[in-house]
Structures are given as C-alpha cells and as structure tokens.
XYZ file of N, CA and C in Angstrom:
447
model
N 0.843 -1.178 0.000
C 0.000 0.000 0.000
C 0.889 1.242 0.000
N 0.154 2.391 -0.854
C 1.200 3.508 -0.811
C 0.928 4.392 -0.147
N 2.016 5.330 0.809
C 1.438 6.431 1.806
C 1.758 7.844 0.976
N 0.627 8.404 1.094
C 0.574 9.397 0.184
C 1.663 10.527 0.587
N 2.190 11.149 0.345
C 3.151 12.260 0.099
C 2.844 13.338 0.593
N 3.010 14.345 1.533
C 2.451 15.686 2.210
C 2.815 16.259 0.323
N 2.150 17.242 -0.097
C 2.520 18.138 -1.268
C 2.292 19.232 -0.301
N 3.712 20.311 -0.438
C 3.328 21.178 -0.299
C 2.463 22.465 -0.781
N 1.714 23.636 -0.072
C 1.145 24.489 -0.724
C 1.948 25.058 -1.554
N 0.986 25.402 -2.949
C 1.913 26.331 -3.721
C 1.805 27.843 -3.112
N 2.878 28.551 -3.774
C 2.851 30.023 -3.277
C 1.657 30.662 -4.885
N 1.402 31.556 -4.696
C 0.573 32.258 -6.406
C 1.525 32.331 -7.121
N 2.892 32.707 -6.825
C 3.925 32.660 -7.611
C 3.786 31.372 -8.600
N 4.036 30.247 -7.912
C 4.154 28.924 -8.179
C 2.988 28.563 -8.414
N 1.808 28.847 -8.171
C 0.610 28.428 -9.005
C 0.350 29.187 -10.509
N 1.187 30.376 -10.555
C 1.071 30.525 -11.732
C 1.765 29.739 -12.607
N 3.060 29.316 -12.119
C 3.820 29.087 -13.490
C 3.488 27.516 -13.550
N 2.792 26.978 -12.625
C 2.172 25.528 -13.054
C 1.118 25.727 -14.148
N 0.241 26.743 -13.753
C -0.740 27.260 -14.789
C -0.500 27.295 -16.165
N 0.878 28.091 -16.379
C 1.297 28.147 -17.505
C 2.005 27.085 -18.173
N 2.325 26.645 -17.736
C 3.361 24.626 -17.982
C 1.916 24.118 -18.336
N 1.127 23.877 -17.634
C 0.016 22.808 -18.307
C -1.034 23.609 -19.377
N -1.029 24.237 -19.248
C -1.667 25.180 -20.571
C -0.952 25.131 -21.724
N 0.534 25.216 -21.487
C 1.156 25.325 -22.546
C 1.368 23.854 -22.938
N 1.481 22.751 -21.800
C 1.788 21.586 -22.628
C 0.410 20.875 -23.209
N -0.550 21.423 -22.590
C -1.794 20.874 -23.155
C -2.181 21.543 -24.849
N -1.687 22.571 -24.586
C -2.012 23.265 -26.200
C -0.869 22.687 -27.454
N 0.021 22.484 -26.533
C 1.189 21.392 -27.469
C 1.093 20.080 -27.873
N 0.097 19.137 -26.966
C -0.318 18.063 -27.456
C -1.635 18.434 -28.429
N -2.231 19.120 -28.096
C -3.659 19.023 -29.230
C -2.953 19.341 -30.425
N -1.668 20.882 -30.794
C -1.546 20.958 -31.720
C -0.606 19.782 -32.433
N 0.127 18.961 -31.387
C 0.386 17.719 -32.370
C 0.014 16.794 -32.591
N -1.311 16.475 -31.684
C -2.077 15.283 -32.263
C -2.894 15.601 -33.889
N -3.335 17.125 -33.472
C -3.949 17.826 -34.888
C -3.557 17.449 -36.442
N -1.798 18.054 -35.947
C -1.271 18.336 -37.182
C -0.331 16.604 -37.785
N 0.338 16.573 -36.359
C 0.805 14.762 -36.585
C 0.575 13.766 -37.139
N -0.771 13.122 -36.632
C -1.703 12.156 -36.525
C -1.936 11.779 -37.711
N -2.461 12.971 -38.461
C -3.210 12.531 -39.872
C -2.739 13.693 -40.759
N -2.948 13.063 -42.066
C -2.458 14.028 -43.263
C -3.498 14.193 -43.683
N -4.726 13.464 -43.556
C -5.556 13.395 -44.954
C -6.802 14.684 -44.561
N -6.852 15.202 -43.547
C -7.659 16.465 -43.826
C -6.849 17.628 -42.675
N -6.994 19.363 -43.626
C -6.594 20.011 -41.853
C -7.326 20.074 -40.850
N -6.692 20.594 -39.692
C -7.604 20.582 -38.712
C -8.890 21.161 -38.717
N -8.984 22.103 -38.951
C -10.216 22.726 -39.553
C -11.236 22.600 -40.198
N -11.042 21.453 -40.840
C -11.901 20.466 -42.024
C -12.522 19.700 -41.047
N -10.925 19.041 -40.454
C -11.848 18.014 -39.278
C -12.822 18.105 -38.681
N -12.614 19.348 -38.148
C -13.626 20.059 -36.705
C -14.725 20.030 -37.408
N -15.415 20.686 -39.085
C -16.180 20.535 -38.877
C -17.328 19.392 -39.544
N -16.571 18.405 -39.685
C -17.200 17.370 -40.006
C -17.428 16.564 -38.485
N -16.457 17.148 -37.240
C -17.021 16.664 -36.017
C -18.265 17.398 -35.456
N -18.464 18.593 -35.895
C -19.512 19.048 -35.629
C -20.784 18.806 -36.645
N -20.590 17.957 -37.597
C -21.989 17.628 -38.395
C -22.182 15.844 -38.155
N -20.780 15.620 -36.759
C -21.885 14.285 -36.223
C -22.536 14.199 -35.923
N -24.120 13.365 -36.696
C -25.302 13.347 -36.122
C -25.921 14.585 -35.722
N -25.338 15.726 -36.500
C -26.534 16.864 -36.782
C -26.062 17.499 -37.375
N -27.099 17.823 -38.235
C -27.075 18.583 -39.921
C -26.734 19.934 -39.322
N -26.510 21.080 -40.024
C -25.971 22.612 -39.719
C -25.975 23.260 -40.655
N -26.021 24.595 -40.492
C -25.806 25.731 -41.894
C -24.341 25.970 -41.724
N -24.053 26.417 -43.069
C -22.805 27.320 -42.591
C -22.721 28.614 -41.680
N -23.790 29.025 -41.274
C -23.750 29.757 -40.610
C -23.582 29.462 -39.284
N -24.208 28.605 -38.958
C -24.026 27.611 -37.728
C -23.016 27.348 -37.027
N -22.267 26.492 -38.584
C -20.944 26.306 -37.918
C -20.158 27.030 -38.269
N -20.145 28.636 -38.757
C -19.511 28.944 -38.351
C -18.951 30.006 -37.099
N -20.135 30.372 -36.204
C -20.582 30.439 -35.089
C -20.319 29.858 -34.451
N -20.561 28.394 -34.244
C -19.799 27.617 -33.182
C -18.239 26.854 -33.379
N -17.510 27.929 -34.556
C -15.848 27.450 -34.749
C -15.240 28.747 -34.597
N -16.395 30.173 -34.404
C -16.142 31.247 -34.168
C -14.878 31.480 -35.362
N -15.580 31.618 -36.684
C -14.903 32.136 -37.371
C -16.164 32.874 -38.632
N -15.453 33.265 -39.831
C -16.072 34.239 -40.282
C -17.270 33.105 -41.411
N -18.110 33.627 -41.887
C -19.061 33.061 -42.493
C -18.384 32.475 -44.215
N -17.533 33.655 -44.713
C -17.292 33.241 -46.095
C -16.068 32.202 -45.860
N -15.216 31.783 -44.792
C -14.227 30.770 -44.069
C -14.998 30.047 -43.908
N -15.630 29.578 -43.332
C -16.475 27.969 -43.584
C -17.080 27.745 -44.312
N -17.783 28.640 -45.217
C -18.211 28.410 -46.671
C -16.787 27.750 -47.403
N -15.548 27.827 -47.422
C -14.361 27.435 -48.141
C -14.305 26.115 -47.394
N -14.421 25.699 -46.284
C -14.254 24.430 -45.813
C -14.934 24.031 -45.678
N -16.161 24.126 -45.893
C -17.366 23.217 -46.640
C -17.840 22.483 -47.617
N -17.132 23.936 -48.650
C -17.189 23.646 -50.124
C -16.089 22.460 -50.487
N -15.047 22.693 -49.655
C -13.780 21.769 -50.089
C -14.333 20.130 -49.707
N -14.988 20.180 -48.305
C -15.312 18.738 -47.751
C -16.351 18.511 -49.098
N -17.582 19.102 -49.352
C -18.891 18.250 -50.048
C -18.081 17.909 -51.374
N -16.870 18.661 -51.745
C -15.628 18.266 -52.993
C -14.897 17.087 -52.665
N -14.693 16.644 -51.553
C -14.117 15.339 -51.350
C -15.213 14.415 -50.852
N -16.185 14.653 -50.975
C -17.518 13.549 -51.020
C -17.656 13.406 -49.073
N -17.683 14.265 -48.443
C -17.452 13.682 -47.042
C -18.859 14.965 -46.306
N -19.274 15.863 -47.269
C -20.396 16.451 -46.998
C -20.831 16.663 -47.858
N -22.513 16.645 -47.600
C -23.680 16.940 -48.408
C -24.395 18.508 -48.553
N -24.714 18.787 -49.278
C -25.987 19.695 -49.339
C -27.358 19.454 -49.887
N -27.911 20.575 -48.949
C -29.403 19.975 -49.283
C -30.035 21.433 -48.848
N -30.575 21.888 -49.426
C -32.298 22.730 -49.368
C -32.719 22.838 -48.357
N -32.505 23.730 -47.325
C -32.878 23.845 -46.192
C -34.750 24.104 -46.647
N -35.816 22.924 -46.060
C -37.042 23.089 -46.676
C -37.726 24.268 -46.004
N -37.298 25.162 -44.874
C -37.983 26.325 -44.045
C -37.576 27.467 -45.136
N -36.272 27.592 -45.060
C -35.795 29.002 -45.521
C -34.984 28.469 -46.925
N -35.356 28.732 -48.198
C -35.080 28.490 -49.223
C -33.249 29.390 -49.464
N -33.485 30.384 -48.990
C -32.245 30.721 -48.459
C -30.940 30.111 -47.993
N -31.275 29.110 -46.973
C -29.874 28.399 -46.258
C -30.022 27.310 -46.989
N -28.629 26.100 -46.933
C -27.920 25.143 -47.095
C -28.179 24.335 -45.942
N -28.657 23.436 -46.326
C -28.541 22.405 -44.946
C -27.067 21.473 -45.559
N -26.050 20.780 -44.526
C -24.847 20.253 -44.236
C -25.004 19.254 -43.656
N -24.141 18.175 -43.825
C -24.952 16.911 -43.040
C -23.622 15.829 -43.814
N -23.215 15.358 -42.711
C -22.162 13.949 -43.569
C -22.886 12.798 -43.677
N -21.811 12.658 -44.997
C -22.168 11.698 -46.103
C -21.608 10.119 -45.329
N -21.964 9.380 -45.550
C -21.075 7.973 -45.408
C -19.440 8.010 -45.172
N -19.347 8.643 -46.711
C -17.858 8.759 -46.656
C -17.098 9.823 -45.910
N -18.209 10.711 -45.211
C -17.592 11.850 -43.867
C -17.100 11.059 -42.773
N -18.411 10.052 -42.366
C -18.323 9.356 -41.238
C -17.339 8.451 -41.183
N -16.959 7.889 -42.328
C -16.001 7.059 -42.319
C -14.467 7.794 -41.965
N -14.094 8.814 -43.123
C -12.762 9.609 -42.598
C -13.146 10.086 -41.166
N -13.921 10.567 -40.392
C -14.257 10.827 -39.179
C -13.480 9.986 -38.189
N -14.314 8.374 -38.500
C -13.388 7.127 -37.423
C -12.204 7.391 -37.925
N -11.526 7.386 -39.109
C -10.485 7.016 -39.459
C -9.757 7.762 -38.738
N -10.187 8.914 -39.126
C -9.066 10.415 -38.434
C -8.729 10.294 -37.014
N -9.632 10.006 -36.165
C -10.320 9.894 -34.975
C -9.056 8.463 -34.306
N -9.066 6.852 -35.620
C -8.287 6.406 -34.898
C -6.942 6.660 -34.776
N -6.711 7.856 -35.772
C -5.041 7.799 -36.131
C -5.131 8.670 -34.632
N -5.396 9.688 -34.698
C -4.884 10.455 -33.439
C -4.743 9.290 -31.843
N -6.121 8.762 -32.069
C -5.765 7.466 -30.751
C -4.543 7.157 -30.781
N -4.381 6.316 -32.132
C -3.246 5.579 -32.295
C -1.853 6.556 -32.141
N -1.691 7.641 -32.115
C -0.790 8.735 -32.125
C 0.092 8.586 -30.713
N -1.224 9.380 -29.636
C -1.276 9.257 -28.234
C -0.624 8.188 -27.706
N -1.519 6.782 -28.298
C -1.131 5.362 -27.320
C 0.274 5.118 -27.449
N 0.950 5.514 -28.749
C 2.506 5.099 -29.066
C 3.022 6.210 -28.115
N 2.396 7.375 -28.069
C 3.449 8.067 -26.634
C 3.219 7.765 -25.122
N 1.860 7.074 -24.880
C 1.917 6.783 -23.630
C 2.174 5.217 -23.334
N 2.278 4.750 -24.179
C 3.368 3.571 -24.209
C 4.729 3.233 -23.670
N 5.456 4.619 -23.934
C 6.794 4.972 -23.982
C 6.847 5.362 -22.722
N 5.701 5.701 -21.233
C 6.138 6.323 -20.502
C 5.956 4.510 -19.249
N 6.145 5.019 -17.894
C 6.318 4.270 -17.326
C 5.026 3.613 -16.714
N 4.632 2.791 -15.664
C 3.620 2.865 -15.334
C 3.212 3.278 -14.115
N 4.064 4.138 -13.597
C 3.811 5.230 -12.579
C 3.289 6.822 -13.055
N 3.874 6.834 -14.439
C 4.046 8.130 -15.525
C 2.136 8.035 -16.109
N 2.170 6.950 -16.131
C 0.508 5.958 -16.974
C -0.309 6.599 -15.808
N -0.229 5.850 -14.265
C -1.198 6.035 -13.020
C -1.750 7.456 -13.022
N 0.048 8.255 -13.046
C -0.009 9.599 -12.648
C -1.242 10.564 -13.909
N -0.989 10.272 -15.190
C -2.141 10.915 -16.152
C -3.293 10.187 -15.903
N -2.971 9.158 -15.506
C -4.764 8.886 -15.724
C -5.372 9.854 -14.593
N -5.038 10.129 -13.056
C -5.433 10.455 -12.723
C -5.554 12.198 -12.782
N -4.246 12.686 -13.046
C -4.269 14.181 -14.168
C -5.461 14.340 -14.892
N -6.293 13.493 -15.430
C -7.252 13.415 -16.842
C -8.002 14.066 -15.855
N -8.337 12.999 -14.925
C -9.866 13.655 -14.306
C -9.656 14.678 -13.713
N -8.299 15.609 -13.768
C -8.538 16.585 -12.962
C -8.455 17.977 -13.603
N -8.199 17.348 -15.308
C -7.927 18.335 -16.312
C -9.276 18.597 -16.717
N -10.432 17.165 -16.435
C -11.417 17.272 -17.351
C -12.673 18.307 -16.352
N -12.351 18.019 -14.757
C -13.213 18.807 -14.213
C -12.685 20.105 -14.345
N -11.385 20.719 -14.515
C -10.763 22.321 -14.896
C -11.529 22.732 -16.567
N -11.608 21.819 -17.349
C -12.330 22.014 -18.411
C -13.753 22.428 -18.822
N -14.016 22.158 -17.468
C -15.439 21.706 -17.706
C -16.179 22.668 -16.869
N -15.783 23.453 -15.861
C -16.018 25.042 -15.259
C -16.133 25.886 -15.850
C-alpha cells in the first residue's frame, strides 16, 4: 500500500507558473495530435465534419460555433462536399440556407481520423512508465473537471 506524500502548498507565484506549464503543454499536445496524426484532412476540415456528427448545420451555424467568419467555412465546406465527405441539401424552411450533413464517406474519414490520433497518443503513452501511466490517468480527471467550469 502507498502512503501518500504531504505536497506542499503552492505560493501564487508557483501556481502561476504551473498554470502556464500545463496550458502550454496541453495546447502542445492538441496541436500535435492535430497536425501529426493525420495528413488526410486540416484541422479545420476536421472540426467541422465533427460538428456535423449526427446533426445537420448551416454554414452559418458552424460557423458560429468554430467562431470564425461566415465566407471561411463556406471554403471548408465547399472543399469537404468536394471530397464527397459532406452533403448539401435545401434547407425546406428558408429556401435561403444550405442544410450540411455527412455523407457515409464523412463518417467514415471521421473514425479514421479519430483512430489515427488514438493511435498517435497510445505510441506516446506507451513509452512512458507505469507510474508516468497512473499519474495521467489520474491528471485526466482533474484536467477534465478544470475544463469543464
């Protein structure tokens, strides 16, 4: 059995610059699982074929919830329904909008993309120990409740 360790308090000093170490290494793994992982779409493409899982969207929609400009996701829209991985369709209310919605072949690059990045991760946490393993797993849940405030 293991006896847990007094940790001491941090000072604010020292809570900042932990702040900044895991911010910064957390923004360093997303951008290399992003860019690493997979070749076959950018990140940006990705995102929003993750956001037309299992629900259709305008471009306006998404581009509101990628907080970027309207004629920018019109270009990464147009490019996905060009590689067969999104649809359009006639929004039947407002003859006006585009309804968006993946195709088969969205959902499929979706898993695919989805397992390379897994597969990315597992080859680096492979490499660590299994004290290094214990220690993130339990990091996760404490990143995911800081996330989630």
């Amino acid at each position: 059995m293991r006896t847990k360790t007094p940790v001491p308090q941090l000072s604010r000093t020292e809570l900042v610059a932990l702040s900044n170490d895991i911010r910064l290494a957390c923004m360093r793994i997303s951008r290399r699982v992003r860019f690493e992982s997979d070749r076959e779409l950018p990140p940006h493409q990705f995102s929003v074929l993750a956001r037309l899982e299992g629900t259709a969207r305008t471009n306006s929609e998404l581009a509101e919830i990628e907080r970027i400009s309207a004629p920018s996701m019109k270009r990464s829209t147009t490019a996905l329904v060009e590689r067969g991985y999104v649809a359009r369709a006639d929004d039947p209310s407002d003859g006006r909008q585009v309804i968006l919605s993946l195709t088969p072949e969205g959902q499929k690059a979706l898993k695919r993309i989805r397992r390379h990045r897994d597969e990315w991760m597992l080859s680096r946490f492979e490499q660590l120990t299994d004290d290094e393993r214990e220690l993130l797993q339990r990091a996760a849940a404490v990143l995911a409740k800081v996330a989630s405030e």
